[in-house]
GROMACS .gro file of C-alpha atoms in nm:
model
   65
    1UNK     CA    1  -0.815  -0.974  -0.891
    2UNK     CA    2  -0.462  -0.998  -1.028
    3UNK     CA    3  -0.551  -1.283  -1.256
    4UNK     CA    4  -0.816  -1.080  -1.424
    5UNK     CA    5  -0.568  -0.802  -1.487
    6UNK     CA    6  -0.266  -1.015  -1.597
    7UNK     CA    7  -0.453  -1.309  -1.748
    8UNK     CA    8  -0.252  -1.562  -1.530
    9UNK     CA    9  -0.275  -1.690  -1.176
   10UNK     CA   10  -0.059  -1.476  -0.946
   11UNK     CA   11  -0.028  -1.486  -0.563
   12UNK     CA   12   0.104  -1.241  -0.310
   13UNK     CA   13   0.196  -1.362   0.033
   14UNK     CA   14   0.041  -1.210   0.339
   15UNK     CA   15   0.392  -1.118   0.462
   16UNK     CA   16   0.467  -0.931   0.139
   17UNK     CA   17   0.138  -0.722   0.178
   18UNK     CA   18   0.227  -0.640   0.529
   19UNK     CA   19   0.585  -0.547   0.443
   20UNK     CA   20   0.454  -0.325   0.165
   21UNK     CA   21   0.205  -0.147   0.388
   22UNK     CA   22   0.480  -0.090   0.648
   23UNK     CA   23   0.709   0.046   0.390
   24UNK     CA   24   0.428   0.280   0.258
   25UNK     CA   25   0.380   0.406   0.619
   26UNK     CA   26   0.750   0.471   0.669
   27UNK     CA   27   0.934   0.795   0.587
   28UNK     CA   28   1.142   0.600   0.328
   29UNK     CA   29   0.812   0.515   0.153
   30UNK     CA   30   0.530   0.767   0.120
   31UNK     CA   31   0.474   0.833   0.490
   32UNK     CA   32   0.116   0.722   0.418
   33UNK     CA   33  -0.141   0.766   0.692
   34UNK     CA   34  -0.278   0.410   0.680
   35UNK     CA   35  -0.503   0.258   0.948
   36UNK     CA   36  -0.637  -0.088   0.987
   37UNK     CA   37  -0.966  -0.198   1.127
   38UNK     CA   38  -1.123  -0.545   1.189
   39UNK     CA   39  -1.455  -0.667   1.083
   40UNK     CA   40  -1.493  -1.009   1.228
   41UNK     CA   41  -1.194  -1.212   1.132
   42UNK     CA   42  -1.099  -0.979   0.838
   43UNK     CA   43  -0.867  -0.685   0.860
   44UNK     CA   44  -0.904  -0.394   0.623
   45UNK     CA   45  -0.663  -0.116   0.543
   46UNK     CA   46  -0.735   0.245   0.431
   47UNK     CA   47  -0.592   0.585   0.440
   48UNK     CA   48  -0.691   0.772   0.761
   49UNK     CA   49  -0.678   1.094   0.554
   50UNK     CA   50  -0.929   1.059   0.255
   51UNK     CA   51  -0.740   1.330   0.078
   52UNK     CA   52  -0.407   1.142   0.077
   53UNK     CA   53  -0.278   1.002  -0.246
   54UNK     CA   54   0.069   0.865  -0.335
   55UNK     CA   55   0.020   1.026  -0.667
   56UNK     CA   56   0.040   1.376  -0.480
   57UNK     CA   57   0.376   1.283  -0.334
   58UNK     CA   58   0.670   1.452  -0.521
   59UNK     CA   59   0.964   1.236  -0.635
   60UNK     CA   60   1.275   1.238  -0.429
   61UNK     CA   61   1.620   1.306  -0.580
   62UNK     CA   62   1.700   0.935  -0.604
   63UNK     CA   63   1.377   0.869  -0.804
   64UNK     CA   64   1.469   1.147  -1.049
   65UNK     CA   65   1.780   0.983  -1.170
   0.00000   0.00000   0.00000
């Protein structure tokens, strides 16, 4: 939980999470192979490629400056 890490209450909106996931899936983001699956009323997200990691993605020229 974020509050355990930061020591204060923090909230993230559902819309922000969806926007972040969509950005990660885009070419402008990490082109991440993210899939979703439902279990009852809950939706879970995971990488469809278990070998994928954003840490393996090289920096682009804009990120180097």
